[in-house]
Amino acid sequence: GAVVSQHPSWVICKSGTSVKIECRSLDFQATTMFWYRQFPKQSLMLMATSNEGSKATYEQGVEKDKFLINHASLTLSTLTVTSAHPEDSSFYICSARGGQKPMNTEAFFGQGTRLTVV
Amino acid sequence: LAKTTQPISMDSYEGQEVNITCSHNNIATNDYITWYQQFPSQGPRFIIQGYKTKVTNEVASLFIPADRKSSTLSLPRVSLSDTAVYYCLVGRTGGGNKLTFGTGTQLKVEL
């Protein structure tokens, strides 16, 4: 299957700082990318959907000024957690889908980024 | 988006066949059914997708009755490495159509 790579795999940051997470589709053009957050023992919660070159669409309750999403190219989307606080500590996962068949039928997931804010 | 209901957990033993059923009573005409597997601290991995009847690939089978209000993921001869959370998702494929995850089923395989 197609490969979606996230970087970094884990990061520890101080409270009040910002952290950027990258999501790259390595072998296909991702017209749409999704960002999820997952707390321990819970399911994935969709945070936002982004289309290349457009502003992201955030889910209800997700602060767009805190979680900045940039989908500047067909192979790269970034999530920046601004002014991180301990409650932002979570597992962040990106997903990508292509624009044409066969790459648009399923979504491909990155390996996730473990964010710990201290 | 169609809501899905799955058992919270299931237990099995190595070598057995495991069937996980997902209910999706409000599935829409254009919705597909997709199953993902997730190991701890990893992103979900696609297992299988179908629209109706039966779909089989090298790792699983997906059974969908005519009314499409439920589906069953069948894992033949499970092993310890199949211990994971399995998610059933229902929705349209393609483009910006969202993928919304339900609670998932924690499958535990023992010797």
PDB file of C-alpha atoms in Angstrom:
ATOM      1  CA  GLY A   1       0.000   0.000   0.000  1.00  0.00           C
ATOM      2  CA  ALA A   2       0.866   3.639  -0.185  1.00  0.00           C
ATOM      3  CA  VAL A   3       3.182   5.173   2.382  1.00  0.00           C
ATOM      4  CA  VAL A   4       2.427   8.101   4.622  1.00  0.00           C
ATOM      5  CA  SER A   5       5.248   9.248   6.843  1.00  0.00           C
ATOM      6  CA  GLN A   6       4.988  11.388   9.938  1.00  0.00           C
ATOM      7  CA  HIS A   7       7.807  13.219  11.620  1.00  0.00           C
ATOM      8  CA  PRO A   8       8.752  13.220  14.384  1.00  0.00           C
ATOM      9  CA  SER A   9       7.570   9.934  15.871  1.00  0.00           C
ATOM     10  CA  TRP A  10       7.690  11.448  19.305  1.00  0.00           C
ATOM     11  CA  VAL A  11       8.427  14.846  20.756  1.00  0.00           C
ATOM     12  CA  ILE A  12       8.675  16.343  24.213  1.00  0.00           C
ATOM     13  CA  CYS A  13       8.254  20.069  24.561  1.00  0.00           C
ATOM     14  CA  LYS A  14       7.933  22.623  27.299  1.00  0.00           C
ATOM     15  CA  SER A  15       4.616  24.159  28.142  1.00  0.00           C
ATOM     16  CA  GLY A  16       4.056  27.354  26.168  1.00  0.00           C
ATOM     17  CA  THR A  17       6.172  26.386  23.178  1.00  0.00           C
ATOM     18  CA  SER A  18       5.002  25.362  19.720  1.00  0.00           C
ATOM     19  CA  VAL A  19       5.523  22.044  18.016  1.00  0.00           C
ATOM     20  CA  LYS A  20       5.277  21.225  14.331  1.00  0.00           C
ATOM     21  CA  ILE A  21       4.382  17.773  13.049  1.00  0.00           C
ATOM     22  CA  GLU A  22       4.919  16.870   9.406  1.00  0.00           C
ATOM     23  CA  CYS A  23       2.933  14.422   7.359  1.00  0.00           C
ATOM     24  CA  ARG A  24       4.183  13.358   3.958  1.00  0.00           C
ATOM     25  CA  SER A  25       2.705  11.108   1.309  1.00  0.00           C
ATOM     26  CA  LEU A  26       5.739   9.409  -0.169  1.00  0.00           C
ATOM     27  CA  ASP A  27       4.441   7.735  -3.287  1.00  0.00           C
ATOM     28  CA  PHE A  28       1.184   9.416  -4.233  1.00  0.00           C
ATOM     29  CA  GLN A  29      -0.358  12.843  -4.367  1.00  0.00           C
ATOM     30  CA  ALA A  30      -2.529  13.469  -1.360  1.00  0.00           C
ATOM     31  CA  THR A  31      -5.253  15.880  -2.317  1.00  0.00           C
ATOM     32  CA  THR A  32      -6.842  15.507   1.084  1.00  0.00           C
ATOM     33  CA  MET A  33      -5.236  15.037   4.462  1.00  0.00           C
ATOM     34  CA  PHE A  34      -6.861  14.406   7.792  1.00  0.00           C
ATOM     35  CA  TRP A  35      -5.497  15.032  11.267  1.00  0.00           C
ATOM     36  CA  TYR A  36      -6.581  12.992  14.246  1.00  0.00           C
ATOM     37  CA  ARG A  37      -5.873  13.031  17.929  1.00  0.00           C
ATOM     38  CA  GLN A  38      -6.012   9.944  20.093  1.00  0.00           C
ATOM     39  CA  PHE A  39      -5.912   9.813  23.872  1.00  0.00           C
ATOM     40  CA  PRO A  40      -4.959   6.608  25.718  1.00  0.00           C
ATOM     41  CA  LYS A  41      -7.524   3.821  25.442  1.00  0.00           C
ATOM     42  CA  GLN A  42      -9.716   5.969  23.220  1.00  0.00           C
ATOM     43  CA  SER A  43     -10.603   6.046  19.566  1.00  0.00           C
ATOM     44  CA  LEU A  44      -9.253   8.452  16.984  1.00  0.00           C
ATOM     45  CA  MET A  45     -10.907  11.845  17.014  1.00  0.00           C
ATOM     46  CA  LEU A  46     -10.933  13.785  13.774  1.00  0.00           C
ATOM     47  CA  MET A  47      -9.525  17.258  14.264  1.00  0.00           C
ATOM     48  CA  ALA A  48      -9.530  18.705  10.785  1.00  0.00           C
ATOM     49  CA  THR A  49      -9.596  18.017   7.077  1.00  0.00           C
ATOM     50  CA  SER A  50      -7.344  19.852   4.672  1.00  0.00           C
ATOM     51  CA  ASN A  51      -7.264  20.006   0.919  1.00  0.00           C
ATOM     52  CA  GLU A  52      -4.134  21.046  -0.909  1.00  0.00           C
ATOM     53  CA  GLY A  53      -3.982  24.773  -1.318  1.00  0.00           C
ATOM     54  CA  SER A  54      -7.068  25.443   0.776  1.00  0.00           C
ATOM     55  CA  LYS A  55      -7.724  26.322   4.377  1.00  0.00           C
ATOM     56  CA  ALA A  56      -8.389  23.405   6.661  1.00  0.00           C
ATOM     57  CA  THR A  57     -11.873  22.588   7.856  1.00  0.00           C
ATOM     58  CA  TYR A  58     -11.888  22.042  11.586  1.00  0.00           C
ATOM     59  CA  GLU A  59     -14.235  19.832  13.526  1.00  0.00           C
ATOM     60  CA  GLN A  60     -16.465  21.362  16.140  1.00  0.00           C
ATOM     61  CA  GLY A  61     -14.606  22.070  19.346  1.00  0.00           C
ATOM     62  CA  VAL A  62     -11.144  22.108  17.775  1.00  0.00           C
ATOM     63  CA  GLU A  63      -9.420  25.480  18.080  1.00  0.00           C
ATOM     64  CA  LYS A  64      -8.099  26.494  14.692  1.00  0.00           C
ATOM     65  CA  ASP A  65      -5.787  29.114  16.164  1.00  0.00           C
ATOM     66  CA  LYS A  66      -4.192  26.549  18.414  1.00  0.00           C
ATOM     67  CA  PHE A  67      -3.864  23.742  15.904  1.00  0.00           C
ATOM     68  CA  LEU A  68      -2.522  25.316  12.741  1.00  0.00           C
ATOM     69  CA  ILE A  69      -2.743  23.156   9.657  1.00  0.00           C
ATOM     70  CA  ASN A  70      -0.928  23.885   6.429  1.00  0.00           C
ATOM     71  CA  HIS A  71      -1.391  21.724   3.347  1.00  0.00           C
ATOM     72  CA  ALA A  72       0.897  23.600   1.008  1.00  0.00           C
ATOM     73  CA  SER A  73       1.654  20.815  -1.450  1.00  0.00           C
ATOM     74  CA  LEU A  74       0.227  17.531  -2.651  1.00  0.00           C
ATOM     75  CA  THR A  75       2.713  15.596  -0.561  1.00  0.00           C
ATOM     76  CA  LEU A  76       3.033  17.587   2.643  1.00  0.00           C
ATOM     77  CA  SER A  77       0.757  18.745   5.412  1.00  0.00           C
ATOM     78  CA  THR A  78       1.858  20.150   8.742  1.00  0.00           C
ATOM     79  CA  LEU A  79       0.138  20.454  12.089  1.00  0.00           C
ATOM     80  CA  THR A  80       1.505  23.047  14.486  1.00  0.00           C
ATOM     81  CA  VAL A  81       0.397  22.896  18.075  1.00  0.00           C
ATOM     82  CA  THR A  82       0.838  26.435  19.313  1.00  0.00           C
ATOM     83  CA  SER A  83       1.410  27.390  22.939  1.00  0.00           C
ATOM     84  CA  ALA A  84       1.248  23.763  23.944  1.00  0.00           C
ATOM     85  CA  HIS A  85      -0.036  22.795  27.363  1.00  0.00           C
ATOM     86  CA  PRO A  86       0.082  19.465  29.184  1.00  0.00           C
ATOM     87  CA  GLU A  87      -3.512  18.740  28.194  1.00  0.00           C
ATOM     88  CA  ASP A  88      -2.386  18.779  24.548  1.00  0.00           C
ATOM     89  CA  SER A  89      -0.268  15.728  25.228  1.00  0.00           C
ATOM     90  CA  SER A  90      -1.660  13.052  22.964  1.00  0.00           C
ATOM     91  CA  PHE A  91      -1.016  10.811  19.976  1.00  0.00           C
ATOM     92  CA  TYR A  92      -1.469  12.751  16.743  1.00  0.00           C
ATOM     93  CA  ILE A  93      -2.088  10.838  13.534  1.00  0.00           C
ATOM     94  CA  CYS A  94      -2.355  12.059   9.984  1.00  0.00           C
ATOM     95  CA  SER A  95      -4.086  10.378   7.108  1.00  0.00           C
ATOM     96  CA  ALA A  96      -3.942  11.021   3.392  1.00  0.00           C
ATOM     97  CA  ARG A  97      -6.127  10.217   0.429  1.00  0.00           C
ATOM     98  CA  GLY A  98      -5.419  10.662  -3.232  1.00  0.00           C
ATOM     99  CA  GLY A  99      -7.596  12.480  -5.689  1.00  0.00           C
ATOM    100  CA  GLN A 100      -8.030   9.780  -8.247  1.00  0.00           C
ATOM    101  CA  LYS A 101      -8.597   6.055  -8.302  1.00  0.00           C
ATOM    102  CA  PRO A 102      -7.189   3.851  -6.979  1.00  0.00           C
ATOM    103  CA  MET A 103      -5.608   6.164  -4.409  1.00  0.00           C
ATOM    104  CA  ASN A 104      -8.850   7.840  -3.412  1.00  0.00           C
ATOM    105  CA  THR A 105     -10.763   4.816  -2.184  1.00  0.00           C
ATOM    106  CA  GLU A 106      -8.960   4.284   1.085  1.00  0.00           C
ATOM    107  CA  ALA A 107      -7.128   6.561   3.441  1.00  0.00           C
ATOM    108  CA  PHE A 108      -3.520   5.850   4.317  1.00  0.00           C
ATOM    109  CA  PHE A 109      -2.296   6.607   7.791  1.00  0.00           C
ATOM    110  CA  GLY A 110       0.988   7.799   9.161  1.00  0.00           C
ATOM    111  CA  GLN A 111       2.632   6.068  12.078  1.00  0.00           C
ATOM    112  CA  GLY A 112       1.586   8.775  14.505  1.00  0.00           C
ATOM    113  CA  THR A 113       3.405  11.314  16.662  1.00  0.00           C
ATOM    114  CA  ARG A 114       3.478  11.061  20.419  1.00  0.00           C
ATOM    115  CA  LEU A 115       3.458  14.581  21.870  1.00  0.00           C
ATOM    116  CA  THR A 116       4.293  15.082  25.518  1.00  0.00           C
ATOM    117  CA  VAL A 117       4.093  18.579  26.949  1.00  0.00           C
ATOM    118  CA  VAL A 118       5.912  19.076  30.242  1.00  0.00           C
TER     119      VAL A 118
ATOM    120  CA  LEU B   1     -22.220   9.986   8.642  1.00  0.00           C
ATOM    121  CA  ALA B   2     -23.542   6.563   9.582  1.00  0.00           C
ATOM    122  CA  LYS B   3     -22.914   5.634  13.195  1.00  0.00           C
ATOM    123  CA  THR B   4     -21.367   2.260  13.858  1.00  0.00           C
ATOM    124  CA  THR B   5     -21.683  -0.091  16.794  1.00  0.00           C
ATOM    125  CA  GLN B   6     -19.148  -2.796  17.560  1.00  0.00           C
ATOM    126  CA  PRO B   7     -18.426  -5.015  20.549  1.00  0.00           C
ATOM    127  CA  ILE B   8     -15.965  -3.332  22.870  1.00  0.00           C
ATOM    128  CA  SER B   9     -13.782  -6.409  23.170  1.00  0.00           C
ATOM    129  CA  MET B  10     -13.385  -9.996  22.041  1.00  0.00           C
ATOM    130  CA  ASP B  11     -11.111 -12.817  23.135  1.00  0.00           C
ATOM    131  CA  SER B  12      -9.877 -15.687  21.012  1.00  0.00           C
ATOM    132  CA  TYR B  13      -7.167 -18.295  20.792  1.00  0.00           C
ATOM    133  CA  GLU B  14      -4.524 -18.865  18.194  1.00  0.00           C
ATOM    134  CA  GLY B  15      -5.708 -20.768  15.169  1.00  0.00           C
ATOM    135  CA  GLN B  16      -9.356 -19.874  15.576  1.00  0.00           C
ATOM    136  CA  GLU B  17     -11.495 -17.890  13.186  1.00  0.00           C
ATOM    137  CA  VAL B  18     -12.671 -14.565  14.577  1.00  0.00           C
ATOM    138  CA  ASN B  19     -15.758 -12.750  13.379  1.00  0.00           C
ATOM    139  CA  ILE B  20     -16.329  -9.157  14.415  1.00  0.00           C
ATOM    140  CA  THR B  21     -19.728  -7.715  13.589  1.00  0.00           C
ATOM    141  CA  CYS B  22     -20.453  -4.050  13.086  1.00  0.00           C
ATOM    142  CA  SER B  23     -23.922  -2.527  13.038  1.00  0.00           C
ATOM    143  CA  HIS B  24     -24.603   0.496  10.830  1.00  0.00           C
ATOM    144  CA  ASN B  25     -28.360   0.844  10.560  1.00  0.00           C
ATOM    145  CA  ASN B  26     -28.227   4.293   8.964  1.00  0.00           C
ATOM    146  CA  ILE B  27     -25.844   3.447   6.150  1.00  0.00           C
ATOM    147  CA  ALA B  28     -26.445   5.554   3.055  1.00  0.00           C
ATOM    148  CA  THR B  29     -26.636   4.372  -0.535  1.00  0.00           C
ATOM    149  CA  ASN B  30     -23.191   5.694  -1.451  1.00  0.00           C
ATOM    150  CA  ASP B  31     -21.455   4.552   1.720  1.00  0.00           C
ATOM    151  CA  TYR B  32     -18.737   1.932   1.733  1.00  0.00           C
ATOM    152  CA  ILE B  33     -17.699  -0.181   4.709  1.00  0.00           C
ATOM    153  CA  THR B  34     -14.029  -0.135   5.619  1.00  0.00           C
ATOM    154  CA  TRP B  35     -12.162  -1.925   8.366  1.00  0.00           C
ATOM    155  CA  TYR B  36      -8.910  -0.790   9.910  1.00  0.00           C
ATOM    156  CA  GLN B  37      -6.541  -2.418  12.369  1.00  0.00           C
ATOM    157  CA  GLN B  38      -4.570  -0.465  14.935  1.00  0.00           C
ATOM    158  CA  PHE B  39      -1.709  -1.610  17.139  1.00  0.00           C
ATOM    159  CA  PRO B  40      -0.708   0.438  20.209  1.00  0.00           C
ATOM    160  CA  SER B  41       1.156   3.623  19.350  1.00  0.00           C
ATOM    161  CA  GLN B  42       0.752   3.106  15.611  1.00  0.00           C
ATOM    162  CA  GLY B  43      -1.505   4.570  12.973  1.00  0.00           C
ATOM    163  CA  PRO B  44      -4.422   2.485  11.698  1.00  0.00           C
ATOM    164  CA  ARG B  45      -3.789   0.063   8.883  1.00  0.00           C
ATOM    165  CA  PHE B  46      -6.321  -0.688   6.145  1.00  0.00           C
ATOM    166  CA  ILE B  47      -7.646  -4.242   6.208  1.00  0.00           C
ATOM    167  CA  ILE B  48     -10.533  -4.473   3.786  1.00  0.00           C
ATOM    168  CA  GLN B  49     -13.303  -2.481   2.150  1.00  0.00           C
ATOM    169  CA  GLY B  50     -16.599  -3.483   0.599  1.00  0.00           C
ATOM    170  CA  TYR B  51     -19.960  -2.280  -0.577  1.00  0.00           C
ATOM    171  CA  LYS B  52     -22.103  -5.396  -0.664  1.00  0.00           C
ATOM    172  CA  THR B  53     -22.029  -9.202  -0.520  1.00  0.00           C
ATOM    173  CA  LYS B  54     -18.582 -10.593   0.146  1.00  0.00           C
ATOM    174  CA  VAL B  55     -15.066  -9.326  -0.284  1.00  0.00           C
ATOM    175  CA  THR B  56     -11.955 -11.369   0.385  1.00  0.00           C
ATOM    176  CA  ASN B  57      -8.291 -10.493   0.369  1.00  0.00           C
ATOM    177  CA  GLU B  58      -5.152 -12.121   1.651  1.00  0.00           C
ATOM    178  CA  VAL B  59      -5.800 -11.246   5.290  1.00  0.00           C
ATOM    179  CA  ALA B  60      -9.555 -11.128   5.821  1.00  0.00           C
ATOM    180  CA  SER B  61     -13.056 -11.485   4.468  1.00  0.00           C
ATOM    181  CA  LEU B  62     -15.879  -9.018   4.736  1.00  0.00           C
ATOM    182  CA  PHE B  63     -19.462 -10.179   4.696  1.00  0.00           C
ATOM    183  CA  ILE B  64     -22.221  -7.680   4.004  1.00  0.00           C
ATOM    184  CA  PRO B  65     -25.875  -8.769   3.957  1.00  0.00           C
ATOM    185  CA  ALA B  66     -28.305  -7.495   1.370  1.00  0.00           C
ATOM    186  CA  ASP B  67     -29.725  -4.751   3.615  1.00  0.00           C
ATOM    187  CA  ARG B  68     -26.189  -3.520   4.385  1.00  0.00           C
ATOM    188  CA  LYS B  69     -27.192  -2.605   7.917  1.00  0.00           C
ATOM    189  CA  SER B  70     -24.376  -4.650   9.345  1.00  0.00           C
ATOM    190  CA  SER B  71     -21.110  -6.201   8.280  1.00  0.00           C
ATOM    191  CA  THR B  72     -18.823  -8.896   9.608  1.00  0.00           C
ATOM    192  CA  LEU B  73     -15.071  -8.921   9.457  1.00  0.00           C
ATOM    193  CA  SER B  74     -13.733 -12.459   9.424  1.00  0.00           C
ATOM    194  CA  LEU B  75     -10.135 -13.178  10.369  1.00  0.00           C
ATOM    195  CA  PRO B  76      -9.153 -16.767   9.601  1.00  0.00           C
ATOM    196  CA  ARG B  77      -6.810 -18.603  11.941  1.00  0.00           C
ATOM    197  CA  VAL B  78      -5.751 -15.688  14.121  1.00  0.00           C
ATOM    198  CA  SER B  79      -2.358 -15.513  15.759  1.00  0.00           C
ATOM    199  CA  LEU B  80      -0.992 -13.571  18.703  1.00  0.00           C
ATOM    200  CA  SER B  81       0.060 -10.813  16.321  1.00  0.00           C
ATOM    201  CA  ASP B  82      -3.579 -10.154  15.439  1.00  0.00           C
ATOM    202  CA  THR B  83      -4.145  -8.721  18.913  1.00  0.00           C
ATOM    203  CA  ALA B  84      -5.184  -5.169  18.104  1.00  0.00           C
ATOM    204  CA  VAL B  85      -8.103  -2.787  17.922  1.00  0.00           C
ATOM    205  CA  TYR B  86     -10.329  -3.192  14.881  1.00  0.00           C
ATOM    206  CA  TYR B  87     -12.404  -0.291  13.612  1.00  0.00           C
ATOM    207  CA  CYS B  88     -15.400  -0.435  11.329  1.00  0.00           C
ATOM    208  CA  LEU B  89     -15.972   2.767   9.348  1.00  0.00           C
ATOM    209  CA  VAL B  90     -18.870   3.649   7.120  1.00  0.00           C
ATOM    210  CA  GLY B  91     -18.841   6.501   4.662  1.00  0.00           C
ATOM    211  CA  ARG B  92     -18.258   7.654   1.149  1.00  0.00           C
ATOM    212  CA  THR B  93     -14.864   7.091  -0.355  1.00  0.00           C
ATOM    213  CA  GLY B  94     -12.864   9.566  -2.300  1.00  0.00           C
ATOM    214  CA  GLY B  95     -11.836  13.151  -1.978  1.00  0.00           C
ATOM    215  CA  GLY B  96     -12.488  14.979   1.230  1.00  0.00           C
ATOM    216  CA  ASN B  97     -15.082  12.594   2.568  1.00  0.00           C
ATOM    217  CA  LYS B  98     -14.389  12.230   6.265  1.00  0.00           C
ATOM    218  CA  LEU B  99     -13.330   9.073   8.018  1.00  0.00           C
ATOM    219  CA  THR B 100     -14.947   9.002  11.444  1.00  0.00           C
ATOM    220  CA  PHE B 101     -13.860   6.335  13.872  1.00  0.00           C
ATOM    221  CA  GLY B 102     -16.155   4.645  16.344  1.00  0.00           C
ATOM    222  CA  THR B 103     -15.104   2.922  19.516  1.00  0.00           C
ATOM    223  CA  GLY B 104     -13.525  -0.090  17.839  1.00  0.00           C
ATOM    224  CA  THR B 105     -13.183  -3.677  19.056  1.00  0.00           C
ATOM    225  CA  GLN B 106     -10.194  -4.744  21.127  1.00  0.00           C
ATOM    226  CA  LEU B 107      -9.318  -8.247  20.004  1.00  0.00           C
ATOM    227  CA  LYS B 108      -7.099 -10.240  22.306  1.00  0.00           C
ATOM    228  CA  VAL B 109      -5.613 -13.466  21.001  1.00  0.00           C
ATOM    229  CA  GLU B 110      -4.094 -15.917  23.448  1.00  0.00           C
ATOM    230  CA  LEU B 111      -2.172 -19.150  23.126  1.00  0.00           C
TER     231      LEU B 111
END
